[in-house]
mmCIF file of C-alpha atoms and ligand atoms in Angstrom:
data_model
loop_
_atom_site.group_PDB
_atom_site.id
_atom_site.type_symbol
_atom_site.label_atom_id
_atom_site.label_comp_id
_atom_site.label_asym_id
_atom_site.label_seq_id
_atom_site.Cartn_x
_atom_site.Cartn_y
_atom_site.Cartn_z
ATOM 1 C CA MET A 1304 10.714 -1.233 -31.620
ATOM 2 C CA ASP A 1305 10.568 2.165 -30.432
ATOM 3 C CA HIS A 1306 8.292 4.067 -28.335
ATOM 4 C CA ALA A 1307 4.996 4.565 -31.006
ATOM 5 C CA ALA A 1308 4.853 0.872 -32.538
ATOM 6 C CA ILE A 1309 5.258 -0.637 -28.259
ATOM 7 C CA ALA A 1310 2.205 2.022 -27.716
ATOM 8 C CA ALA A 1311 0.717 1.306 -30.766
ATOM 9 C CA LEU A 1312 0.509 -2.970 -29.808
ATOM 10 C CA GLU A 1313 -0.635 -2.127 -26.089
ATOM 11 C CA ASP A 1314 -3.369 0.320 -27.221
ATOM 12 C CA ARG A 1315 -5.003 -2.511 -29.435
ATOM 13 C CA HIS A 1316 -4.319 -4.903 -26.878
ATOM 14 C CA SER A 1317 -4.987 -3.624 -23.650
ATOM 15 C CA SER A 1318 -8.422 -4.241 -21.807
ATOM 16 C CA GLY A 1319 -8.504 -0.323 -21.047
ATOM 17 C CA GLY A 1320 -8.571 -0.268 -17.559
ATOM 18 C CA VAL A 1321 -5.839 1.582 -16.967
ATOM 19 C CA THR A 1322 -4.805 4.536 -18.556
ATOM 20 C CA ARG A 1323 -1.550 4.690 -20.029
ATOM 21 C CA ARG A 1324 0.628 7.914 -19.035
ATOM 22 C CA PRO A 1325 2.720 8.147 -23.145
ATOM 23 C CA VAL A 1326 6.113 6.524 -22.346
ATOM 24 C CA THR A 1327 6.896 3.903 -22.456
ATOM 25 C CA ILE A 1328 9.131 2.540 -19.668
ATOM 26 C CA THR A 1329 12.145 0.210 -19.850
ATOM 27 C CA ARG A 1330 14.431 -0.300 -17.599
ATOM 28 C CA ALA A 1331 14.741 0.761 -13.735
ATOM 29 C CA VAL A 1332 17.317 0.920 -11.318
ATOM 30 C CA GLY A 1333 17.262 2.610 -7.449
ATOM 31 C CA ALA A 1334 14.879 5.382 -8.155
ATOM 32 C CA ARG A 1335 15.525 6.145 -11.111
ATOM 33 C CA MET A 1336 13.935 4.821 -14.694
ATOM 34 C CA TRP A 1337 14.651 5.157 -17.877
ATOM 35 C CA ASP A 1338 12.127 5.490 -21.162
ATOM 36 C CA ALA A 1339 12.206 4.172 -24.801
ATOM 37 C CA ASN A 1340 14.437 7.153 -25.523
ATOM 38 C CA GLY A 1341 16.719 7.732 -22.610
ATOM 39 C CA ASN A 1342 15.507 10.180 -20.656
ATOM 40 C CA GLU A 1343 15.275 9.544 -17.007
ATOM 41 C CA TYR A 1344 12.903 10.015 -14.377
ATOM 42 C CA VAL A 1345 13.061 9.634 -10.969
ATOM 43 C CA ASP A 1346 10.824 8.002 -9.564
ATOM 44 C CA CYS A 1347 8.785 9.776 -6.859
ATOM 45 C CA ALA A 1348 6.138 6.575 -7.166
ATOM 46 C CA ALA A 1349 7.764 3.715 -6.139
ATOM 47 C CA ALA A 1350 6.373 2.043 -9.679
ATOM 48 C CA HIS A 1351 2.644 2.654 -6.777
ATOM 49 C CA GLY A 1352 4.590 2.451 -4.274
ATOM 50 C CA TRP A 1353 5.685 -1.194 -4.355
ATOM 51 C CA ALA A 1354 9.031 -0.638 -4.383
ATOM 52 C CA ALA A 1355 10.122 0.212 -1.333
ATOM 53 C CA LEU A 1356 13.467 -0.942 -2.162
ATOM 54 C CA GLY A 1357 13.706 1.160 -5.205
ATOM 55 C CA HIS A 1358 13.935 -0.714 -8.598
ATOM 56 C CA GLY A 1359 15.994 -4.162 -8.362
ATOM 57 C CA HIS A 1360 18.254 -3.675 -5.329
ATOM 58 C CA PRO A 1361 21.240 -6.027 -5.808
ATOM 59 C CA GLU A 1362 20.860 -8.055 -2.157
ATOM 60 C CA VAL A 1363 16.329 -8.730 -3.596
ATOM 61 C CA ASN A 1364 17.997 -9.516 -7.143
ATOM 62 C CA GLU A 1365 20.307 -12.177 -5.855
ATOM 63 C CA ALA A 1366 17.626 -13.776 -3.629
ATOM 64 C CA ILE A 1367 15.436 -13.856 -6.472
ATOM 65 C CA ALA A 1368 17.851 -15.775 -8.663
ATOM 66 C CA THR A 1369 19.399 -18.385 -5.870
ATOM 67 C CA GLN A 1370 16.183 -18.834 -5.113
ATOM 68 C CA LEU A 1371 15.008 -19.839 -9.425
ATOM 69 C CA ARG A 1372 17.831 -22.159 -8.770
ATOM 70 C CA SER A 1373 16.158 -24.252 -6.378
ATOM 71 C CA ILE A 1374 12.764 -23.876 -6.770
ATOM 72 C CA ALA A 1375 10.871 -21.082 -8.189
ATOM 73 C CA THR A 1376 6.745 -22.136 -7.281
ATOM 74 C CA LEU A 1377 4.889 -24.748 -5.504
ATOM 75 C CA THR A 1378 1.552 -24.355 -3.387
ATOM 76 C CA GLU A 1379 1.196 -24.555 0.291
ATOM 77 C CA SER A 1380 0.064 -28.329 -0.539
ATOM 78 C CA SER A 1381 3.784 -28.845 0.701
ATOM 79 C CA TYR A 1382 6.152 -27.206 3.767
ATOM 80 C CA ASN A 1383 8.965 -25.122 1.777
ATOM 81 C CA ASP A 1384 12.442 -23.789 3.534
ATOM 82 C CA GLN A 1385 11.867 -20.715 2.788
ATOM 83 C CA ARG A 1386 8.519 -19.884 3.556
ATOM 84 C CA ALA A 1387 8.757 -21.246 6.686
ATOM 85 C CA ARG A 1388 12.085 -18.879 7.086
ATOM 86 C CA TRP A 1389 8.906 -15.772 5.840
ATOM 87 C CA PHE A 1390 6.128 -16.476 8.416
ATOM 88 C CA GLY A 1391 8.480 -17.443 10.950
ATOM 89 C CA ALA A 1392 10.069 -13.687 10.074
ATOM 90 C CA LEU A 1393 6.933 -12.142 9.414
ATOM 91 C CA ALA A 1394 5.090 -13.221 12.660
ATOM 92 C CA GLU A 1395 8.888 -12.249 14.806
ATOM 93 C CA LEU A 1396 8.556 -8.327 12.986
ATOM 94 C CA PHE A 1397 4.656 -8.247 13.865
ATOM 95 C CA ALA A 1398 5.155 -9.445 17.690
ATOM 96 C CA SER A 1399 8.332 -6.530 17.959
ATOM 97 C CA THR A 1400 5.827 -4.022 16.855
ATOM 98 C CA LEU A 1401 2.456 -5.036 17.432
ATOM 99 C CA GLY A 1402 3.394 -7.096 20.103
ATOM 100 C CA THR A 1403 1.794 -9.201 22.179
ATOM 101 C CA THR A 1404 -1.530 -8.085 23.347
ATOM 102 C CA ALA A 1405 -4.068 -9.535 25.415
ATOM 103 C CA ARG A 1406 -5.560 -10.169 22.580
ATOM 104 C CA GLY A 1407 -2.878 -12.159 21.444
ATOM 105 C CA ALA A 1408 0.323 -12.020 18.705
ATOM 106 C CA ILE A 1409 -1.248 -11.624 15.052
ATOM 107 C CA THR A 1410 1.031 -15.266 14.034
ATOM 108 C CA ARG A 1411 -1.252 -16.635 11.132
ATOM 109 C CA ILE A 1412 -0.487 -15.745 8.196
ATOM 110 C CA HIS A 1413 -2.387 -16.346 4.556
ATOM 111 C CA PRO A 1414 0.531 -16.036 1.495
ATOM 112 C CA CYS A 1415 -0.821 -14.153 -1.334
ATOM 113 C CA ASN A 1416 -0.522 -12.092 -4.700
ATOM 114 C CA SER A 1417 -1.419 -9.084 -4.458
ATOM 115 C CA GLY A 1418 -3.554 -6.245 -2.121
ATOM 116 C CA THR A 1419 -7.004 -6.766 -3.730
ATOM 117 C CA GLU A 1420 -6.234 -10.905 -2.655
ATOM 118 C CA ALA A 1421 -5.378 -10.115 0.537
ATOM 119 C CA VAL A 1422 -8.569 -8.351 1.520
ATOM 120 C CA GLU A 1423 -10.372 -11.145 -0.202
ATOM 121 C CA ALA A 1424 -9.021 -13.481 2.271
ATOM 122 C CA ALA A 1425 -8.893 -10.847 5.197
ATOM 123 C CA LEU A 1426 -13.106 -10.287 4.577
ATOM 124 C CA LYS A 1427 -13.616 -14.162 3.927
ATOM 125 C CA PHE A 1428 -12.324 -14.934 7.076
ATOM 126 C CA ALA A 1429 -13.497 -12.429 9.221
ATOM 127 C CA ARG A 1430 -16.594 -13.902 8.143
ATOM 128 C CA VAL A 1431 -15.981 -17.815 9.274
ATOM 129 C CA ALA A 1432 -14.164 -16.244 12.642
ATOM 130 C CA THR A 1433 -17.528 -13.871 13.720
ATOM 131 C CA GLY A 1434 -20.683 -15.875 11.737
ATOM 132 C CA ARG A 1435 -21.566 -12.677 10.738
ATOM 133 C CA THR A 1436 -21.257 -10.828 7.685
ATOM 134 C CA ASP A 1437 -21.932 -6.993 8.191
ATOM 135 C CA PHE A 1438 -18.325 -5.072 7.115
ATOM 136 C CA VAL A 1439 -18.048 -1.363 8.063
ATOM 137 C CA ALA A 1440 -15.732 0.822 5.922
ATOM 138 C CA ALA A 1441 -14.808 4.388 4.946
ATOM 139 C CA HIS A 1442 -16.172 6.849 2.670
ATOM 140 C CA ARG A 1443 -13.036 7.253 0.118
ATOM 141 C CA GLY A 1444 -11.114 3.883 1.207
ATOM 142 C CA PHE A 1445 -9.316 1.763 -1.147
ATOM 143 C CA HIS A 1446 -8.586 -1.995 -0.274
ATOM 144 C CA GLY A 1447 -8.366 -2.545 -4.642
ATOM 145 C CA ARG A 1448 -10.706 -3.593 -7.434
ATOM 146 C CA THR A 1449 -12.102 -7.226 -7.142
ATOM 147 C CA LEU A 1450 -15.393 -7.634 -6.163
ATOM 148 C CA GLY A 1451 -15.196 -8.180 -2.359
ATOM 149 C CA ALA A 1452 -12.217 -5.225 -1.859
ATOM 150 C CA LEU A 1453 -13.846 -3.459 -4.267
ATOM 151 C CA SER A 1454 -17.394 -3.648 -1.567
ATOM 152 C CA ALA A 1455 -15.365 -2.839 0.976
ATOM 153 C CA THR A 1456 -14.189 0.580 -1.221
ATOM 154 C CA GLY A 1457 -15.589 3.937 -0.733
ATOM 155 C CA THR A 1458 -14.956 5.918 -3.666
ATOM 156 C CA SER A 1459 -18.344 5.177 -5.779
ATOM 157 C CA GLY A 1460 -16.797 6.441 -9.186
ATOM 158 C CA TYR A 1461 -14.572 2.682 -8.463
ATOM 159 C CA ARG A 1462 -17.911 0.944 -7.582
ATOM 160 C CA THR A 1463 -20.503 2.395 -9.213
ATOM 161 C CA PRO A 1464 -20.306 0.506 -12.792
ATOM 162 C CA PHE A 1465 -19.900 -2.743 -10.738
ATOM 163 C CA GLU A 1466 -22.849 -2.386 -8.787
ATOM 164 C CA PRO A 1467 -24.331 -4.611 -6.893
ATOM 165 C CA LEU A 1468 -22.084 -5.025 -4.492
ATOM 166 C CA LEU A 1469 -21.448 -7.379 -1.766
ATOM 167 C CA PRO A 1470 -24.182 -6.723 0.475
ATOM 168 C CA GLY A 1471 -23.925 -5.721 3.993
ATOM 169 C CA PHE A 1472 -21.148 -3.355 4.167
ATOM 170 C CA GLN A 1473 -22.048 -0.195 5.122
ATOM 171 C CA HIS A 1474 -19.000 3.361 4.503
ATOM 172 C CA VAL A 1475 -19.574 5.819 7.181
ATOM 173 C CA THR A 1476 -17.136 9.235 6.892
ATOM 174 C CA PHE A 1477 -12.989 9.140 7.774
ATOM 175 C CA ASN A 1478 -12.318 10.213 11.231
ATOM 176 C CA ASP A 1479 -15.578 10.561 12.361
ATOM 177 C CA ALA A 1480 -16.085 8.366 15.489
ATOM 178 C CA ALA A 1481 -19.756 9.433 15.740
ATOM 179 C CA ALA A 1482 -20.527 8.336 12.054
ATOM 180 C CA LEU A 1483 -18.149 4.608 13.175
ATOM 181 C CA GLU A 1484 -20.271 4.009 16.652
ATOM 182 C CA SER A 1485 -23.312 4.059 15.129
ATOM 183 C CA ALA A 1486 -22.424 1.944 12.318
ATOM 184 C CA ILE A 1487 -20.957 -1.177 13.943
ATOM 185 C CA THR A 1488 -23.139 -3.116 15.884
ATOM 186 C CA ASP A 1489 -23.378 -7.139 17.171
ATOM 187 C CA GLN A 1490 -23.706 -8.137 13.580
ATOM 188 C CA THR A 1491 -20.858 -6.403 12.186
ATOM 189 C CA ALA A 1492 -17.550 -9.063 11.545
ATOM 190 C CA GLY A 1493 -14.692 -6.304 10.531
ATOM 191 C CA VAL A 1494 -13.913 -2.458 10.283
ATOM 192 C CA ILE A 1495 -11.828 -2.203 7.217
ATOM 193 C CA LEU A 1496 -9.574 0.942 7.439
ATOM 194 C CA GLU A 1497 -6.859 2.271 6.645
ATOM 195 C CA VAL A 1498 -4.213 4.732 7.949
ATOM 196 C CA VAL A 1499 -3.434 7.332 5.780
ATOM 197 C CA GLN A 1500 -5.398 7.280 3.081
ATOM 198 C CA GLY A 1501 -3.592 6.918 0.360
ATOM 199 C CA GLU A 1502 -6.097 6.252 -2.989
ATOM 200 C CA GLY A 1503 -8.659 9.147 -1.466
ATOM 201 C CA GLY A 1504 -6.070 11.775 -0.196
ATOM 202 C CA VAL A 1505 -3.504 11.061 1.253
ATOM 203 C CA HIS A 1506 -5.746 11.544 4.375
ATOM 204 C CA LEU A 1507 -4.265 10.754 8.163
ATOM 205 C CA ALA A 1508 -6.213 8.812 10.733
ATOM 206 C CA ASP A 1509 -6.992 11.288 13.706
ATOM 207 C CA TRP A 1510 -5.419 10.565 16.686
ATOM 208 C CA ASP A 1511 -8.522 9.418 18.633
ATOM 209 C CA TYR A 1512 -10.297 7.489 15.749
ATOM 210 C CA LEU A 1513 -8.837 3.835 15.355
ATOM 211 C CA ARG A 1514 -9.280 3.984 18.937
ATOM 212 C CA THR A 1515 -12.207 4.526 19.058
ATOM 213 C CA ALA A 1516 -12.679 2.417 16.478
ATOM 214 C CA ARG A 1517 -10.298 -0.747 18.737
ATOM 215 C CA GLN A 1518 -12.519 -0.325 21.075
ATOM 216 C CA LEU A 1519 -16.251 -0.692 19.389
ATOM 217 C CA CYS A 1520 -14.715 -3.693 18.125
ATOM 218 C CA ASP A 1521 -14.052 -4.419 21.216
ATOM 219 C CA GLU A 1522 -17.325 -3.956 23.199
ATOM 220 C CA GLN A 1523 -19.079 -5.253 19.832
ATOM 221 C CA GLY A 1524 -16.755 -8.886 18.943
ATOM 222 C CA ALA A 1525 -16.425 -7.154 14.983
ATOM 223 C CA LEU A 1526 -12.426 -7.207 14.128
ATOM 224 C CA LEU A 1527 -10.333 -4.456 13.296
ATOM 225 C CA ILE A 1528 -8.931 -5.061 9.438
ATOM 226 C CA ILE A 1529 -6.336 -2.529 9.380
ATOM 227 C CA ASP A 1530 -4.996 -2.682 5.534
ATOM 228 C CA GLU A 1531 -1.712 -1.207 5.170
ATOM 229 C CA ILE A 1532 -0.801 -2.481 1.486
ATOM 230 C CA GLN A 1533 0.741 0.846 1.113
ATOM 231 C CA THR A 1534 1.637 1.985 4.188
ATOM 232 C CA GLY A 1535 2.987 -1.173 5.787
ATOM 233 C CA LEU A 1536 6.658 -1.991 5.976
ATOM 234 C CA GLY A 1537 8.489 1.399 6.415
ATOM 235 C CA ARG A 1538 6.937 3.466 4.385
ATOM 236 C CA THR A 1539 5.323 5.935 7.476
ATOM 237 C CA GLY A 1540 8.290 6.288 9.341
ATOM 238 C CA GLN A 1541 7.133 2.557 10.990
ATOM 239 C CA TRP A 1542 6.845 -0.778 10.099
ATOM 240 C CA PHE A 1543 3.033 -0.233 10.304
ATOM 241 C CA ALA A 1544 1.249 3.005 10.192
ATOM 242 C CA CYS A 1545 -1.162 1.557 13.141
ATOM 243 C CA GLU A 1546 1.767 1.706 15.509
ATOM 244 C CA HIS A 1547 1.681 5.337 15.187
ATOM 245 C CA LEU A 1548 -1.563 5.377 17.117
ATOM 246 C CA GLY A 1549 -1.082 2.720 19.267
ATOM 247 C CA VAL A 1550 -3.491 0.474 18.405
ATOM 248 C CA ALA A 1551 -2.890 -2.926 17.072
ATOM 249 C CA PRO A 1552 -4.808 -4.982 14.271
ATOM 250 C CA ASP A 1553 -6.764 -8.628 14.361
ATOM 251 C CA ILE A 1554 -6.273 -8.752 11.000
ATOM 252 C CA ILE A 1555 -3.947 -6.768 8.924
ATOM 253 C CA VAL A 1556 -3.464 -6.999 5.712
ATOM 254 C CA LEU A 1557 -0.184 -6.330 3.069
ATOM 255 C CA GLY A 1558 0.958 -6.016 -0.276
ATOM 256 C CA LYS A 1559 3.258 -3.355 -2.561
ATOM 257 C CA ALA A 1560 6.512 -3.703 -0.966
ATOM 258 C CA LEU A 1561 5.881 -7.314 0.745
ATOM 259 C CA GLY A 1562 8.090 -9.218 -2.762
ATOM 260 C CA GLY A 1563 10.935 -6.536 -3.398
ATOM 261 C CA GLY A 1564 8.947 -6.434 -7.015
ATOM 262 C CA ILE A 1565 7.418 -10.453 -7.362
ATOM 263 C CA PRO A 1566 3.728 -9.743 -6.462
ATOM 264 C CA MET A 1567 2.769 -10.960 -2.856
ATOM 265 C CA GLY A 1568 0.030 -10.106 -0.461
ATOM 266 C CA ALA A 1569 -0.700 -11.182 3.209
ATOM 267 C CA ALA A 1570 -3.330 -11.367 4.848
ATOM 268 C CA CYS A 1571 -2.807 -11.997 8.423
ATOM 269 C CA TRP A 1572 -4.521 -12.734 12.077
ATOM 270 C CA ARG A 1573 -3.741 -12.770 15.798
ATOM 271 C CA GLU A 1574 -3.807 -16.435 17.338
ATOM 272 C CA GLY A 1575 -6.703 -16.788 18.587
ATOM 273 C CA LEU A 1576 -8.614 -16.278 15.455
ATOM 274 C CA GLY A 1577 -8.238 -19.367 14.825
ATOM 275 C CA THR A 1578 -7.349 -20.875 10.929
ATOM 276 C CA PHE A 1579 -9.600 -21.395 8.006
ATOM 277 C CA ALA A 1580 -10.683 -25.199 7.810
ATOM 278 C CA SER A 1581 -8.743 -27.192 5.350
ATOM 279 C CA GLY A 1582 -9.945 -26.363 1.508
ATOM 280 C CA ALA A 1583 -11.670 -22.831 2.733
ATOM 281 C CA HIS A 1584 -9.511 -20.796 0.557
ATOM 282 C CA GLY A 1585 -5.709 -20.569 -1.365
ATOM 283 C CA SER A 1586 -4.245 -20.082 -4.200
ATOM 284 C CA THR A 1587 -2.399 -21.714 -7.068
ATOM 285 C CA PHE A 1588 1.090 -19.808 -6.569
ATOM 286 C CA GLY A 1589 0.513 -18.284 -2.894
ATOM 287 C CA GLY A 1590 3.492 -18.121 -0.641
ATOM 288 C CA ASN A 1591 5.743 -19.434 -3.507
ATOM 289 C CA PRO A 1592 9.252 -19.431 -2.174
ATOM 290 C CA LEU A 1593 10.162 -17.281 -4.959
ATOM 291 C CA ALA A 1594 7.813 -14.790 -3.537
ATOM 292 C CA CYS A 1595 8.913 -15.719 -0.152
ATOM 293 C CA ALA A 1596 12.626 -15.504 -0.393
ATOM 294 C CA ALA A 1597 12.180 -11.779 -2.205
ATOM 295 C CA SER A 1598 10.472 -11.150 0.865
ATOM 296 C CA LEU A 1599 13.124 -12.008 3.055
ATOM 297 C CA ALA A 1600 15.761 -10.199 1.690
ATOM 298 C CA VAL A 1601 13.039 -7.002 1.443
ATOM 299 C CA LEU A 1602 12.802 -7.443 5.318
ATOM 300 C CA HIS A 1603 15.773 -7.785 6.003
ATOM 301 C CA VAL A 1604 17.080 -4.789 4.035
ATOM 302 C CA LEU A 1605 14.519 -2.762 5.567
ATOM 303 C CA THR A 1606 15.820 -3.829 8.851
ATOM 304 C CA ARG A 1607 19.668 -3.886 8.992
ATOM 305 C CA ASP A 1608 19.577 -0.157 6.826
ATOM 306 C CA ARG A 1609 16.572 0.948 9.418
ATOM 307 C CA LEU A 1610 14.726 2.322 6.585
ATOM 308 C CA PRO A 1611 11.016 3.256 8.307
ATOM 309 C CA GLU A 1612 13.588 5.333 10.145
ATOM 310 C CA ARG A 1613 14.920 7.108 6.934
ATOM 311 C CA ALA A 1614 11.448 7.552 5.766
ATOM 312 C CA THR A 1615 10.754 9.344 8.579
ATOM 313 C CA LEU A 1616 13.605 11.704 8.343
ATOM 314 C CA LEU A 1617 13.668 12.584 4.680
ATOM 315 C CA GLY A 1618 9.421 12.698 4.749
ATOM 316 C CA ALA A 1619 10.334 15.520 7.212
ATOM 317 C CA GLY A 1620 12.841 16.920 5.388
ATOM 318 C CA VAL A 1621 10.965 16.722 1.879
ATOM 319 C CA LEU A 1622 7.450 18.088 3.685
ATOM 320 C CA ALA A 1623 9.171 21.444 5.536
ATOM 321 C CA GLU A 1624 10.573 22.278 1.615
ATOM 322 C CA LEU A 1625 7.265 21.535 0.454
ATOM 323 C CA HIS A 1626 5.747 24.015 3.620
ATOM 324 C CA ALA A 1627 8.146 26.980 2.785
ATOM 325 C CA ALA A 1628 7.441 26.913 -0.821
ATOM 326 C CA GLN A 1629 4.201 28.363 -0.242
ATOM 327 C CA ALA A 1630 2.482 28.185 -4.072
ATOM 328 C CA LYS A 1631 -0.522 29.553 -4.931
ATOM 329 C CA CYS A 1632 -2.162 26.400 -6.423
ATOM 330 C CA VAL A 1633 -1.546 24.084 -2.820
ATOM 331 C CA ARG A 1634 -4.578 24.601 -0.287
ATOM 332 C CA GLU A 1635 -2.470 21.641 1.464
ATOM 333 C CA VAL A 1636 0.760 19.276 2.535
ATOM 334 C CA ARG A 1637 0.223 16.934 4.369
ATOM 335 C CA GLY A 1638 1.911 13.679 5.297
ATOM 336 C CA LEU A 1639 3.611 11.203 7.243
ATOM 337 C CA GLY A 1640 6.952 9.491 6.761
ATOM 338 C CA LEU A 1641 7.441 8.905 3.018
ATOM 339 C CA MET A 1642 3.727 8.994 1.961
ATOM 340 C CA ILE A 1643 3.090 12.514 1.087
ATOM 341 C CA GLY A 1644 -0.377 14.479 -0.155
ATOM 342 C CA VAL A 1645 -0.378 17.504 -2.174
ATOM 343 C CA GLU A 1646 -3.419 19.106 -1.888
ATOM 344 C CA LEU A 1647 -4.327 21.408 -5.164
ATOM 345 C CA ARG A 1648 -6.926 23.920 -5.613
ATOM 346 C CA GLN A 1649 -7.136 23.170 -9.205
ATOM 347 C CA ARG A 1650 -6.483 18.654 -10.719
ATOM 348 C CA VAL A 1651 -3.830 17.311 -10.298
ATOM 349 C CA THR A 1652 -2.828 16.335 -14.290
ATOM 350 C CA PRO A 1653 -1.789 18.798 -15.747
ATOM 351 C CA VAL A 1654 0.599 19.370 -12.584
ATOM 352 C CA LEU A 1655 1.510 15.400 -13.154
ATOM 353 C CA GLN A 1656 1.919 16.256 -17.387
ATOM 354 C CA GLU A 1657 4.530 18.806 -16.622
ATOM 355 C CA LEU A 1658 5.973 16.697 -14.505
ATOM 356 C CA LEU A 1659 6.719 13.969 -16.127
ATOM 357 C CA LYS A 1660 7.816 16.849 -19.081
ATOM 358 C CA ARG A 1661 10.962 17.198 -15.808
ATOM 359 C CA GLY A 1662 11.748 13.521 -14.981
ATOM 360 C CA VAL A 1663 9.465 13.488 -11.875
ATOM 361 C CA TRP A 1664 7.164 10.530 -12.288
ATOM 362 C CA ALA A 1665 4.509 10.711 -9.119
ATOM 363 C CA LEU A 1666 1.477 9.685 -8.496
ATOM 364 C CA PRO A 1667 -2.401 11.126 -8.250
ATOM 365 C CA ALA A 1668 -5.225 10.780 -5.299
ATOM 366 C CA GLY A 1669 -8.660 11.669 -6.270
ATOM 367 C CA PRO A 1670 -8.296 14.358 -8.717
ATOM 368 C CA ASN A 1671 -6.738 17.496 -7.091
ATOM 369 C CA VAL A 1672 -4.289 15.636 -4.846
ATOM 370 C CA LEU A 1673 0.179 14.770 -5.601
ATOM 371 C CA ARG A 1674 1.375 11.949 -4.177
ATOM 372 C CA LEU A 1675 4.936 11.299 -3.353
ATOM 373 C CA LEU A 1676 6.003 8.047 -2.627
ATOM 374 C CA PRO A 1677 9.793 7.684 -3.045
ATOM 375 C CA PRO A 1678 11.271 4.758 -2.370
ATOM 376 C CA LEU A 1679 13.052 4.628 1.109
ATOM 377 C CA THR A 1680 16.281 4.185 -0.371
ATOM 378 C CA ILE A 1681 16.717 7.047 -2.715
ATOM 379 C CA SER A 1682 19.399 9.358 -2.670
ATOM 380 C CA GLU A 1683 19.410 13.160 -0.848
ATOM 381 C CA ASP A 1684 20.846 14.384 -4.673
ATOM 382 C CA ASP A 1685 17.439 12.414 -6.120
ATOM 383 C CA LEU A 1686 14.741 14.029 -3.497
ATOM 384 C CA GLU A 1687 16.597 17.658 -3.495
ATOM 385 C CA ARG A 1688 16.509 17.206 -7.663
ATOM 386 C CA ALA A 1689 12.983 15.641 -7.592
ATOM 387 C CA ILE A 1690 11.112 18.349 -5.014
ATOM 388 C CA GLY A 1691 13.300 20.804 -6.564
ATOM 389 C CA THR A 1692 11.217 20.357 -9.875
ATOM 390 C CA ILE A 1693 7.452 19.443 -7.765
ATOM 391 C CA VAL A 1694 7.809 23.127 -6.203
ATOM 392 C CA ASP A 1695 8.480 25.251 -9.131
ATOM 393 C CA VAL A 1696 5.888 23.563 -11.637
ATOM 394 C CA LEU A 1697 3.188 24.206 -8.285
ATOM 395 C CA ARG A 1698 5.016 27.666 -8.166
ATOM 396 C CA ALA A 1699 4.415 28.241 -11.641
ATOM 397 C CA SER A 1700 1.017 25.927 -11.416
HETATM 398 N N1 LIG B 240 -5.602 -1.528 -0.688
HETATM 399 C C1 LIG B 240 -4.380 -0.597 -0.366
HETATM 400 C C2 LIG B 240 -4.275 0.615 0.676
HETATM 401 C C3 LIG B 240 -3.724 -0.144 -1.730
HETATM 402 O O1 LIG B 240 -3.458 1.050 -1.630
HETATM 403 C C4 LIG B 240 -4.180 -0.890 -2.322
HETATM 404 C C5 LIG B 240 -3.313 -0.586 -4.152
HETATM 405 O O2 LIG B 240 -2.530 0.275 -3.592
HETATM 406 C C6 LIG B 240 -5.077 -1.895 -2.682
HETATM 407 C C7 LIG B 240 -5.187 -2.481 -1.500
HETATM 408 C C8 LIG B 240 -4.541 -3.157 -3.402
HETATM 409 O O3 LIG B 240 -3.799 -3.589 -4.142
HETATM 410 P P1 LIG B 240 -3.196 -3.914 -4.913
HETATM 411 O O4 LIG B 240 -3.154 -3.326 -6.246
HETATM 412 O O5 LIG B 240 -2.288 -5.084 -5.110
HETATM 413 O O6 LIG B 240 -4.266 -5.692 -5.281
#
């Protein structure tokens, strides 16, 4: 089938919820993708943020292939060697990055199949752990599209068509500590925040903001839920973005990069908070050995190849180049590690379309922000080429 036939078939049957770009991607390796017509693209989106190691990383592929020869899918209703190893590896990572505070280390892990499911689990768990039902979240925050996660999401465009959503959610201005203080009460089960708002425009939490959130949660007995689905696992230059600010959450939610391309998410919380009662939460595919094997390979490669450090190094270079470009259409450049936003004085769609024509795949973050999330493994040549093209396109816009 050629691109026209494929597009016609997809358009005939798709649910319509996701707008497609006018290309058919058929193959990808590392940070490069190819379409059905043989055109090449540098993937500066890491396929919406999951491909931290790039596409088809050989060690992840090998782990998947090996695991397929024993068992692929198995619920948590029996024990499994891969799942046990993965639980252990993740708990060790939390201990070495987020530490073991007086509040206790993050040791409890609910495995699931996407970011939004991880958020659902976090919200349910916060309710049972505190016996409360209220949540505080931020305007422009994005936490997913299922009804619970959507209730936490702070952009009206996503929410309004599906209201009424869950009761008890209050949204406050991001980075406004006073607004947080008036919203968090002794009825608050949890406060859910991103450290860098991704979908909402690549906005970084202020230095003191998360610490204030931590302190207010402690004072009111609420749980601090940090959504690291996009920022986690090295993207911002630390394993977890909250490390930049020295704040440890009660619950952390992960997704995207976690499964190395196999759908996977996780909601993870502090030891002292307890566990779900038997039967209170679960998933057919959550914690399946295939995803756990892939994720173990991801964690291994990220550690061995010091990819969080590489994100810091490459990200600093990209930020410097974008700042130096002085394109008239650019209002602000911001970012942390390899999570970069370029706020434009105009809509981003024409810029994305021009980039696509010139072989660079990037993302929007709201109507006027260009978002870059390249694989942490991208070669310096590919990154240089992509940023050169981006600078050219911005200067001409
Ligand atoms: N939370 C954040 C911060 C995200 O960026 C996303 C996805 O973009 C989600 C949650 C939802 O994850 P998923 O698309 O895997 O359901």
